Short mmCIF file of C-alpha atoms in Angstrom, two decimals:
data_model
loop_
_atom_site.label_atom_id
_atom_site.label_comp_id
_atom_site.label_asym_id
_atom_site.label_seq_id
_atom_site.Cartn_x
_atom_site.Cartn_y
_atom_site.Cartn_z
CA UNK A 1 -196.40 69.34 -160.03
CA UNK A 2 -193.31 70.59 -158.57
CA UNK A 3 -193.58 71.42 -154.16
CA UNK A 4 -191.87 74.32 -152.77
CA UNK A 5 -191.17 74.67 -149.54
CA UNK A 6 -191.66 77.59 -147.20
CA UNK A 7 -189.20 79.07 -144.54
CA UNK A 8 -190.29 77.51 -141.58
CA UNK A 9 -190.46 74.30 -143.66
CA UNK A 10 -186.84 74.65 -144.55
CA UNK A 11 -185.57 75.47 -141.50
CA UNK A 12 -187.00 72.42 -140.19
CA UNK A 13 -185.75 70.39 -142.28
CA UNK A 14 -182.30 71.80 -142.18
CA UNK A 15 -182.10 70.88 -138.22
CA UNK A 16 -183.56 67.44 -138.95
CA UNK A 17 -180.58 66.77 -141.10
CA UNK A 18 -177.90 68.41 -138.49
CA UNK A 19 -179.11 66.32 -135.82
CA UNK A 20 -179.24 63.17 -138.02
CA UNK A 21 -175.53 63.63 -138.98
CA UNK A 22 -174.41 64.41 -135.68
CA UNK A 23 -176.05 61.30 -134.40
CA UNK A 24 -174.11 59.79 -137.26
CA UNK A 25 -171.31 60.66 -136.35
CA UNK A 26 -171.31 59.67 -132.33
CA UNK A 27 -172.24 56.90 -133.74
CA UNK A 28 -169.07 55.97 -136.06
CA UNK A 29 -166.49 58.03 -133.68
CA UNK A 30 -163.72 55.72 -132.22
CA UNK A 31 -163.47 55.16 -128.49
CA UNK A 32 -161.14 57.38 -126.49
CA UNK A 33 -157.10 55.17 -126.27
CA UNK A 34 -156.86 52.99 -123.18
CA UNK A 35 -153.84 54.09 -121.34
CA UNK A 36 -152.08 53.01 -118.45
CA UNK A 37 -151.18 55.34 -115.92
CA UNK A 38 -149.38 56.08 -112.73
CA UNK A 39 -148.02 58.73 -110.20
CA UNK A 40 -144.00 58.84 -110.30
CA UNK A 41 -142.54 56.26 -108.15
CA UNK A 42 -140.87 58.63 -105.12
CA UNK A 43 -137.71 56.81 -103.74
CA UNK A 44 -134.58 58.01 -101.71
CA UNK A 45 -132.19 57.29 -103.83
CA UNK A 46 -127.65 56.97 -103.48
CA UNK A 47 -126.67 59.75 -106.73
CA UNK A 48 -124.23 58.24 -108.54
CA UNK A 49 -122.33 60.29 -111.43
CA UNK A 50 -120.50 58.49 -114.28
CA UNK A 51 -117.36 59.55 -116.53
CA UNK A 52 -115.11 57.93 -118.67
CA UNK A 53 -111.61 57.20 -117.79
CA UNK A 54 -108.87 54.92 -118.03
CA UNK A 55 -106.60 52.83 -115.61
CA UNK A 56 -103.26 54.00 -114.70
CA UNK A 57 -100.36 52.13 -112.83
CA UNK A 58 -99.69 54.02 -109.45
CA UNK A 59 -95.78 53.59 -110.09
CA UNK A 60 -94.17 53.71 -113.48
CA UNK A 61 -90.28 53.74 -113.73
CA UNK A 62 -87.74 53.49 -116.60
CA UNK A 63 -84.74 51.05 -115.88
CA UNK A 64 -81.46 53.12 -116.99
CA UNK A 65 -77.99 52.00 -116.01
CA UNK A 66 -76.02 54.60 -113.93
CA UNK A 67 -72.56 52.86 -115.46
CA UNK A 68 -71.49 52.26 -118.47
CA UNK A 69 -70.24 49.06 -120.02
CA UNK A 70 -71.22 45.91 -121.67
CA UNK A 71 -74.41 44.09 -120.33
CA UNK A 72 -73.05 40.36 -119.60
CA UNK A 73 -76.60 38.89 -118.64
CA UNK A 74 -80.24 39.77 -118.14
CA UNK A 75 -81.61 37.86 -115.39
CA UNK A 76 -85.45 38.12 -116.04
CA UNK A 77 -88.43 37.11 -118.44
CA UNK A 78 -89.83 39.59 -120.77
CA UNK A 79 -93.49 40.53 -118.72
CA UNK A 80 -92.82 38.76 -115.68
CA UNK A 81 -93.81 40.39 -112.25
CA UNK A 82 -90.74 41.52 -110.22
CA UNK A 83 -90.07 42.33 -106.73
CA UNK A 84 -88.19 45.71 -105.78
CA UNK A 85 -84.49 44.85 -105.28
CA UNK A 86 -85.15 42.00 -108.09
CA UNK A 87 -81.28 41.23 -110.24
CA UNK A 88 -82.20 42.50 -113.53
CA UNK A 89 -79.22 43.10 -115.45
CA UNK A 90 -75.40 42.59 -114.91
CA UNK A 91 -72.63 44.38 -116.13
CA UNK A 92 -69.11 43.10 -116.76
CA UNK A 93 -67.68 44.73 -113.38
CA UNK A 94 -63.98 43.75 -113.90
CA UNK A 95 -62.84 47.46 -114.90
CA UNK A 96 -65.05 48.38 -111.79
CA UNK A 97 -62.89 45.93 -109.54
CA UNK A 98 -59.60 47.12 -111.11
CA UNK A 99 -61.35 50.96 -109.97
CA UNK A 100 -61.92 49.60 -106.45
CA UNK A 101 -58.56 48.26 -105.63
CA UNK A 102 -56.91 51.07 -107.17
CA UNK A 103 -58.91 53.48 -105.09
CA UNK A 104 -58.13 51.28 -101.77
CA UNK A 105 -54.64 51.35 -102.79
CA UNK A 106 -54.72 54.85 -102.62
CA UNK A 107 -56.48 55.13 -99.85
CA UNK A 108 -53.81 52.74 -97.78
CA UNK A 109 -50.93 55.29 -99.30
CA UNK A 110 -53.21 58.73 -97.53
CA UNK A 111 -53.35 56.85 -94.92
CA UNK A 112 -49.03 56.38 -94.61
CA UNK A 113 -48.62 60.35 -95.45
CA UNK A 114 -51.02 61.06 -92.49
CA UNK A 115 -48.97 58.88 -90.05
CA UNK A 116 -45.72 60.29 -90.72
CA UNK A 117 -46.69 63.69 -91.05
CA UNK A 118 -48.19 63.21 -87.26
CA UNK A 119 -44.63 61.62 -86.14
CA UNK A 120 -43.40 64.84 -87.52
CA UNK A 121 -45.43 67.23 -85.86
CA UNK A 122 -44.87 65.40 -82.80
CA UNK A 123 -41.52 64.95 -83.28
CA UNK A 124 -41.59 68.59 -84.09
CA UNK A 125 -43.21 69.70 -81.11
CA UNK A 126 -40.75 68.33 -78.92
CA UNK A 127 -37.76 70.09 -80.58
CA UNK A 128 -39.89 73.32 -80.59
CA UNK A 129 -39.38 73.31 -76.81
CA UNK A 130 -36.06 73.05 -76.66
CA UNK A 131 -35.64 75.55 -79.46
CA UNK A 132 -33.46 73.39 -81.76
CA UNK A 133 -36.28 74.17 -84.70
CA UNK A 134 -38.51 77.16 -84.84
CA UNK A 135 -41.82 77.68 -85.06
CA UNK A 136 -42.14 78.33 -88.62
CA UNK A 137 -40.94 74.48 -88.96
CA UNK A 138 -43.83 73.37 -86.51
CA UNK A 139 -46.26 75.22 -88.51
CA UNK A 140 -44.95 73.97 -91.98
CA UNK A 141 -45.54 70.45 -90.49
CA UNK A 142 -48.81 70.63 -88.92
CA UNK A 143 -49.53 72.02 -92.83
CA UNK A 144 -48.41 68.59 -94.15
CA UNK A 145 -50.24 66.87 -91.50
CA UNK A 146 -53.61 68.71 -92.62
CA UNK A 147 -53.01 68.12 -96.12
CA UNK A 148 -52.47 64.50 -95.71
CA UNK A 149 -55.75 63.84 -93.97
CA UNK A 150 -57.42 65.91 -96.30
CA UNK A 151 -55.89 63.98 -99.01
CA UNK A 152 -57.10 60.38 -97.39
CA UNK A 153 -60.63 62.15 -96.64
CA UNK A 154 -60.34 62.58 -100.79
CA UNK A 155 -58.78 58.51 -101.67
CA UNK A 156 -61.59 57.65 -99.04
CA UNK A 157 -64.50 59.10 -100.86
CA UNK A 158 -62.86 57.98 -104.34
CA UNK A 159 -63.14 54.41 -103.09
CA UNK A 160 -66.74 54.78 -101.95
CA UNK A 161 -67.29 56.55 -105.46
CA UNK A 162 -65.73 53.14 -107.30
CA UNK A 163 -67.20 50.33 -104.94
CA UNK A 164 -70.73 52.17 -105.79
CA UNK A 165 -69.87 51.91 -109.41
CA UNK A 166 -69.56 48.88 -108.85
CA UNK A 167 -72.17 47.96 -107.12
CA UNK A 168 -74.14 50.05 -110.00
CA UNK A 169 -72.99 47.35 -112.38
CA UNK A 170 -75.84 45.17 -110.80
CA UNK A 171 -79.43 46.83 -112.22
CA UNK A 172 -81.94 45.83 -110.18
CA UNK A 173 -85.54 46.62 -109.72
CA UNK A 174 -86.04 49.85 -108.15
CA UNK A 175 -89.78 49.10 -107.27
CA UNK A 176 -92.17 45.93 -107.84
CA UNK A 177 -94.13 45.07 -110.48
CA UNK A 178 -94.88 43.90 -113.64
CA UNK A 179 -91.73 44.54 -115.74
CA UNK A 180 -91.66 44.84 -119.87
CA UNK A 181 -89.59 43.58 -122.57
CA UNK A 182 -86.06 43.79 -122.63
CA UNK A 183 -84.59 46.98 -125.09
CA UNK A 184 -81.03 45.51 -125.34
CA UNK A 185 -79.48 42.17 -124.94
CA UNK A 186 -76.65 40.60 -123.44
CA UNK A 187 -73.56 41.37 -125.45
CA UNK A 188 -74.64 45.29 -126.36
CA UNK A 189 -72.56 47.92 -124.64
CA UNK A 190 -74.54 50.83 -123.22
CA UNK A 191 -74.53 54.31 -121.33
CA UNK A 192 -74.73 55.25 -118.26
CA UNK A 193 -74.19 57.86 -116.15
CA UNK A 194 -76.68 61.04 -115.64
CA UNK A 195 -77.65 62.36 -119.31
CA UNK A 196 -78.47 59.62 -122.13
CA UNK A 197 -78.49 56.97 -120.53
CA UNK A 198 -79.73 53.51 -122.38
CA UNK A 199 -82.97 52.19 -121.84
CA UNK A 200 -83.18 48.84 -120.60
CA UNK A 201 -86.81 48.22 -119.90
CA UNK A 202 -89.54 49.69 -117.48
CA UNK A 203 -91.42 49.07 -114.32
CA UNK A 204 -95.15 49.67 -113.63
CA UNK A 205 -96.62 49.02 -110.43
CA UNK A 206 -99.79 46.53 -110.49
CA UNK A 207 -101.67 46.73 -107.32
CA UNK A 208 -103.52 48.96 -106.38
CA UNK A 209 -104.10 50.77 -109.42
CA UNK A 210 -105.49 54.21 -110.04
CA UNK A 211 -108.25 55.32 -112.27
CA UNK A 212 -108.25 58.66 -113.77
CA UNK A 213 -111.01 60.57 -115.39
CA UNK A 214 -112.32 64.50 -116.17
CA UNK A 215 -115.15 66.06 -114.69
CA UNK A 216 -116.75 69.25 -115.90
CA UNK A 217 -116.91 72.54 -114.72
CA UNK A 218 -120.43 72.01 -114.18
CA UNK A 219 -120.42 68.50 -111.76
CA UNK A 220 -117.36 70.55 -110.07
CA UNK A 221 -119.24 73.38 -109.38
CA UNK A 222 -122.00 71.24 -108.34
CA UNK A 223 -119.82 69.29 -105.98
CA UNK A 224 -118.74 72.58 -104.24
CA UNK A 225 -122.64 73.75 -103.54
CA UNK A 226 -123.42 70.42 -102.01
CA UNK A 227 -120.17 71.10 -100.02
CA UNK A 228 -121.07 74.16 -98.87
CA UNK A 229 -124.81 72.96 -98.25
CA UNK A 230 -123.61 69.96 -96.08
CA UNK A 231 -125.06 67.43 -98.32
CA UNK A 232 -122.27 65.69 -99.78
CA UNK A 233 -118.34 65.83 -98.58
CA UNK A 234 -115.81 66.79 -100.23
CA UNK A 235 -113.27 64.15 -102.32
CA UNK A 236 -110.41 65.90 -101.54
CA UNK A 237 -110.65 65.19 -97.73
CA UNK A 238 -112.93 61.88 -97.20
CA UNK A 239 -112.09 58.80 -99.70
CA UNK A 240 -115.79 58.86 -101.05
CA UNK A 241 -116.65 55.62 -102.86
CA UNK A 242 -116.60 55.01 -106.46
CA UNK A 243 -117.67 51.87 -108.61
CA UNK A 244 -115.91 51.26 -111.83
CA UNK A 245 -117.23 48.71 -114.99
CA UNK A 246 -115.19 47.56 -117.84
CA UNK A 247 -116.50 47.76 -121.28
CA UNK A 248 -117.75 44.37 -121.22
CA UNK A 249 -119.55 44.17 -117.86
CA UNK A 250 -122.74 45.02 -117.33
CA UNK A 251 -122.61 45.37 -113.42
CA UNK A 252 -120.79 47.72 -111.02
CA UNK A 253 -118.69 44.82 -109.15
CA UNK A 254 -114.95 46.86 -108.62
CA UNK A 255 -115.17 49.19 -105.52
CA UNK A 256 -112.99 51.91 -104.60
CA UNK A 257 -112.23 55.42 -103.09
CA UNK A 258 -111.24 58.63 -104.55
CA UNK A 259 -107.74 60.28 -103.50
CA UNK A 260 -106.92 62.88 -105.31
CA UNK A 261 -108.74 65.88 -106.90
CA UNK A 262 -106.14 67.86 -109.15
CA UNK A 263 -106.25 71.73 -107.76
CA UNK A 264 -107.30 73.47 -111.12
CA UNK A 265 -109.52 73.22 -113.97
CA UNK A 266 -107.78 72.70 -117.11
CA UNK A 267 -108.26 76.18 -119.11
CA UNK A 268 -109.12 74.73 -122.78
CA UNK A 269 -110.73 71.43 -121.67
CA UNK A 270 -113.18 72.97 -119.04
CA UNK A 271 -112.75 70.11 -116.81
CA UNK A 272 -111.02 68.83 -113.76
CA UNK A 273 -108.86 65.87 -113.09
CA UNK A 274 -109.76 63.08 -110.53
CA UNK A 275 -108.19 59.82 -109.34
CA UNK A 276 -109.42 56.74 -107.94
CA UNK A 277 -107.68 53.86 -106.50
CA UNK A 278 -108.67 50.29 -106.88
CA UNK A 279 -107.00 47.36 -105.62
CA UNK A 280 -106.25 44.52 -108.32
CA UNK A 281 -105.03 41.65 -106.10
CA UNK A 282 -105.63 39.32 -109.53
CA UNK A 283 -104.04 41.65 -111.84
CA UNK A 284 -106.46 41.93 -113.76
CA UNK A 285 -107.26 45.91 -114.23
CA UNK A 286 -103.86 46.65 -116.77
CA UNK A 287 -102.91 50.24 -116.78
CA UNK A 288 -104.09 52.27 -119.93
CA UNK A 289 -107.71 50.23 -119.96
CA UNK A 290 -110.69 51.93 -120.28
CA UNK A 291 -113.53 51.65 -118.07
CA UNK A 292 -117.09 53.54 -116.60
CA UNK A 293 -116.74 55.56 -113.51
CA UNK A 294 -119.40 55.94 -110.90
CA UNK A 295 -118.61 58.63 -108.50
CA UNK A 296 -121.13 58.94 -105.22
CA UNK A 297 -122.96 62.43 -105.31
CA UNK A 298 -125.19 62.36 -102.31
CA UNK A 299 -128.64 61.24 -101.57
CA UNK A 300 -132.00 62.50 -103.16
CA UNK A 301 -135.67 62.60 -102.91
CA UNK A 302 -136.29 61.30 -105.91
CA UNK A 303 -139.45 61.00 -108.67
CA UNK A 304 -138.67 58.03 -110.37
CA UNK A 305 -140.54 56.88 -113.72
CA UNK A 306 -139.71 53.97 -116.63
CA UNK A 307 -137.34 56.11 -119.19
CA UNK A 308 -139.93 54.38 -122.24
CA UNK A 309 -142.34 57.01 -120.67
CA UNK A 310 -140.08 60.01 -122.07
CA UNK A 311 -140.31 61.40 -125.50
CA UNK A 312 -138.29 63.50 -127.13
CA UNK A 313 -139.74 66.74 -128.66
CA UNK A 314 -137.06 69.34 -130.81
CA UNK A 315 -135.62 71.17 -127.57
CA UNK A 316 -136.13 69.33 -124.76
CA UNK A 317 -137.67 66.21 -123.32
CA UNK A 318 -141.32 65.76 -122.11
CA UNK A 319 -143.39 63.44 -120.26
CA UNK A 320 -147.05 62.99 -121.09
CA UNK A 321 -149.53 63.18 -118.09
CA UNK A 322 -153.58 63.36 -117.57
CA UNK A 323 -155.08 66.72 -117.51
CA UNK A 324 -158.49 67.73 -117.05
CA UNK A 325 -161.50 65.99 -118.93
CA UNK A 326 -158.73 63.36 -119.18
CA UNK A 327 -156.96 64.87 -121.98
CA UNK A 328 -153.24 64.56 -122.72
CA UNK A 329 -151.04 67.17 -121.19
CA UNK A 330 -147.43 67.20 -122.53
CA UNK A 331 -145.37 68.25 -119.41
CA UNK A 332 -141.31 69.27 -120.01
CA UNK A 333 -138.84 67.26 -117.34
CA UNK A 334 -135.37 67.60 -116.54
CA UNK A 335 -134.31 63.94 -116.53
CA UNK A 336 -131.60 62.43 -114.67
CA UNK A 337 -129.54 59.26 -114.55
CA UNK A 338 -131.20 55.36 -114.25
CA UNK A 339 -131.30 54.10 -110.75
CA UNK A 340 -132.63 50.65 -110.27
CA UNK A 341 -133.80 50.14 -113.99
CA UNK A 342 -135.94 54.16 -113.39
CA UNK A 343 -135.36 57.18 -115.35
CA UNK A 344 -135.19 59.79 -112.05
CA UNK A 345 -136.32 63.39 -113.34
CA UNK A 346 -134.51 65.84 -111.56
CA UNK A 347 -137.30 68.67 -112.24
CA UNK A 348 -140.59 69.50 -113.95
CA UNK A 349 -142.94 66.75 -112.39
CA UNK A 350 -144.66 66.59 -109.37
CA UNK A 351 -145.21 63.62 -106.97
CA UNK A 352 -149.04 63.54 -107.44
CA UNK A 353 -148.85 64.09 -111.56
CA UNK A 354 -150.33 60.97 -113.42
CA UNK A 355 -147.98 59.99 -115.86
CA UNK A 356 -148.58 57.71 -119.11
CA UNK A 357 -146.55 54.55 -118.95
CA UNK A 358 -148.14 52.40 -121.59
CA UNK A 359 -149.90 53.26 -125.09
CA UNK A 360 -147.82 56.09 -126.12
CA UNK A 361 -147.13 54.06 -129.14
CA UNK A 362 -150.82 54.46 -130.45
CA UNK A 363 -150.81 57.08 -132.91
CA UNK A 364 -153.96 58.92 -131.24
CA UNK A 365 -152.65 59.63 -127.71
CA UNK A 366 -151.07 63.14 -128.49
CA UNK A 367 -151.47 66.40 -126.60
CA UNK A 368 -154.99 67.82 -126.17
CA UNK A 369 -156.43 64.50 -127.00
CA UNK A 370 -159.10 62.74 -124.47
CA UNK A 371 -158.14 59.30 -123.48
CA UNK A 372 -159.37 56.62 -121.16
CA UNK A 373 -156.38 56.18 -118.17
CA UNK A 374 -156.44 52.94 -116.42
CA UNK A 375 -154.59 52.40 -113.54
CA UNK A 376 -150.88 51.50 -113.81
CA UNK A 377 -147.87 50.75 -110.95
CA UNK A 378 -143.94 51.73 -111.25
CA UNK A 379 -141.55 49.16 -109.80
CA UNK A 380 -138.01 48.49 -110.86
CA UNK A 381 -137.50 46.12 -113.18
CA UNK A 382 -136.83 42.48 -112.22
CA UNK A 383 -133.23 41.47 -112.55
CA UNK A 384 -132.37 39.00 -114.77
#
């Protein structure tokens, strides 16, 4: 015989069920994620900016003769580090001798016209008083006298015109350095003189040696309000530091000083040309290397955290902290650069905010999910 069941009987029933399931349920939930947690690390902190740039030589010059002729001998090895004044090249200097001596003679033969055109005038003189010439005839011959010394002032500067052609015949280093490779042997004639004149090799300066690099519009403007605030000088008049790395160091071991901020921003580039100097005592930075800049930008107050505590979302980066009833908050930062092994976040946290630092990789610690935080620390990583 087939039971039916009344309202009240139902109903009953009904909540039995709910509560049995519900119990079920607690029952077979998982646990809330451990995570580790821990208020940002807060550190004053030395703000160092980094760019890209490459190593320049301080002194570059192009060895050009300022004669022409035949080069007779080089005197150096291709590469070799010079010394300013260094013999470099010679050129055959006999048609320069023949130019000397001819020029001295000629300067020997000014020098006769001058003294007899002054025994004339004195001569001259002397007859003028006792009226046996006239004065026309004085004048005439003080007019020969003047145009004989101008005449030796002229052979007198045409020797010192050969003798430093001559002397030009000698190339030699105008600064020190480390010098290139030879363009022309002995044996080859070449030009001289002021337009197209032969290359013969170049110069470049090795120590010290500058660094140049580009900063943005934005670090420059940056640099100015820190200027104007009194937190950070200016490059242009105090040598602030700077730390350089080559592509295959890992540490910030070469120390210089800025010297020279360029005064305008380069229209189509947006950026702003800088130079460092470095000194290179082993030779060893080469002009036209690149390296990693690190230019001092003040101190800071920081909030410090381990960058594996960042993620990534579509438009910006965000941290993940405890909220109430323990539940993940997501919280957007501004980060900033890695001091001491530490992400610093320039904005969007808060000194007493509990960040996660461990167990964001488990799959269930997303936003608006409860968790269990257990306490974490943030120290800089040890060095190696």
């Amino acid at each position: 015989m087939r039971r039916v069941l009344t309202t009240c009987q139902r109903s009953a029933f009904a909540f039995v069920l709910a509560a049995a399931t519900s119990h079920a349920l607690a029952q077979g939930a998982p646990p809330a994620p451990p995570v580790q947690v821990s208020a940002p690390l807060a550190k004053k902190i030395t703000l160092w900016d980094e760019y890209t740039g490459r190593f320049e030589a301080r002194e570059q010059v192009e060895v050009r003769a300022r004669v022409s002729g035949f080069i007779e001998k080089v005197h150096f090895r291709d590469g070799q580090v010079v010394n300013k004044g260094d013999l470099l090249f010679s050129i055959d200097q006999r048609p320069f001798q023949l130019s000397v001596d001819a020029a001295r003679a000629d300067v020997e033969r000014a020098k006769a016209q001058v003294a007899l055109a002054e025994n004339e005038v004195e001569r001259a003189e002397g007859l003028t008083r006792n009226q046996t010439i006239t004065a026309r005839d004085l004048d005439q011959r003080k007019a020969n006298l003047a145009s004989a010394r101008a005449s030796q002032q002229a052979a007198e500067a045409n020797l010192k015109q050969a003798e430093l052609n001559l002397e030009w015949t000698e190339v030699r280093a105008p600064i020190g350095g480390r010098i290139s490779d030879k363009r022309v042997d002995a044996g080859n004639l070449i030009t001289g003189a002021q337009g197209g004149a032969t290359l013969l090799t170049n110069i470049i300066s090795v120590d010290p040696i500058n660094f140049i690099f580009e900063a943005s519009e934005a670090d420059y403007l940056r640099y100015s309000r820190l200027l104007q605030s009194g937190d950070r000088p200016s490059g242009r008049e105090k040598p602030l530091p700077v730390r350089v790395r080559l592509a295959d160091e890992a540490d910030w071991k070469r120390e210089g000083r800025m010297e020279f901020v360029d005064n305008q921003l380069n229209a189509r580039s947006g950026t702003i040309r800088g130079r460092a100097i470095f000194a290179n005592q082993d030779q060893f930075l080469t002009a036209g290397t690149f390296g990693r800049l690190q230019l001092y930008a003040g101190e800071l107050d920081a909030l410090m955290i381990p960058d594996a505590a960042i993620v990534s979302d579509q438009t910006s980066k965000l941290v993940f902290i405890i909220g109430p009833e323990n539940k993940v908050v997501p919280k957007p930062v501004v980060p900033g650069p890695i001091v001491d092994g530490l992400r610093v976040i320039r904005s969007g946290l808060a000194a007493n905010d509990r960040v996660i630092i461990n167990g964001l990789a488990n799959p269930m610690v997303r936003p608006g999910v409860p968790v269990t935080p257990q306490p974490g620390e943030i120290k800089p990583p040890a060095r190696p």
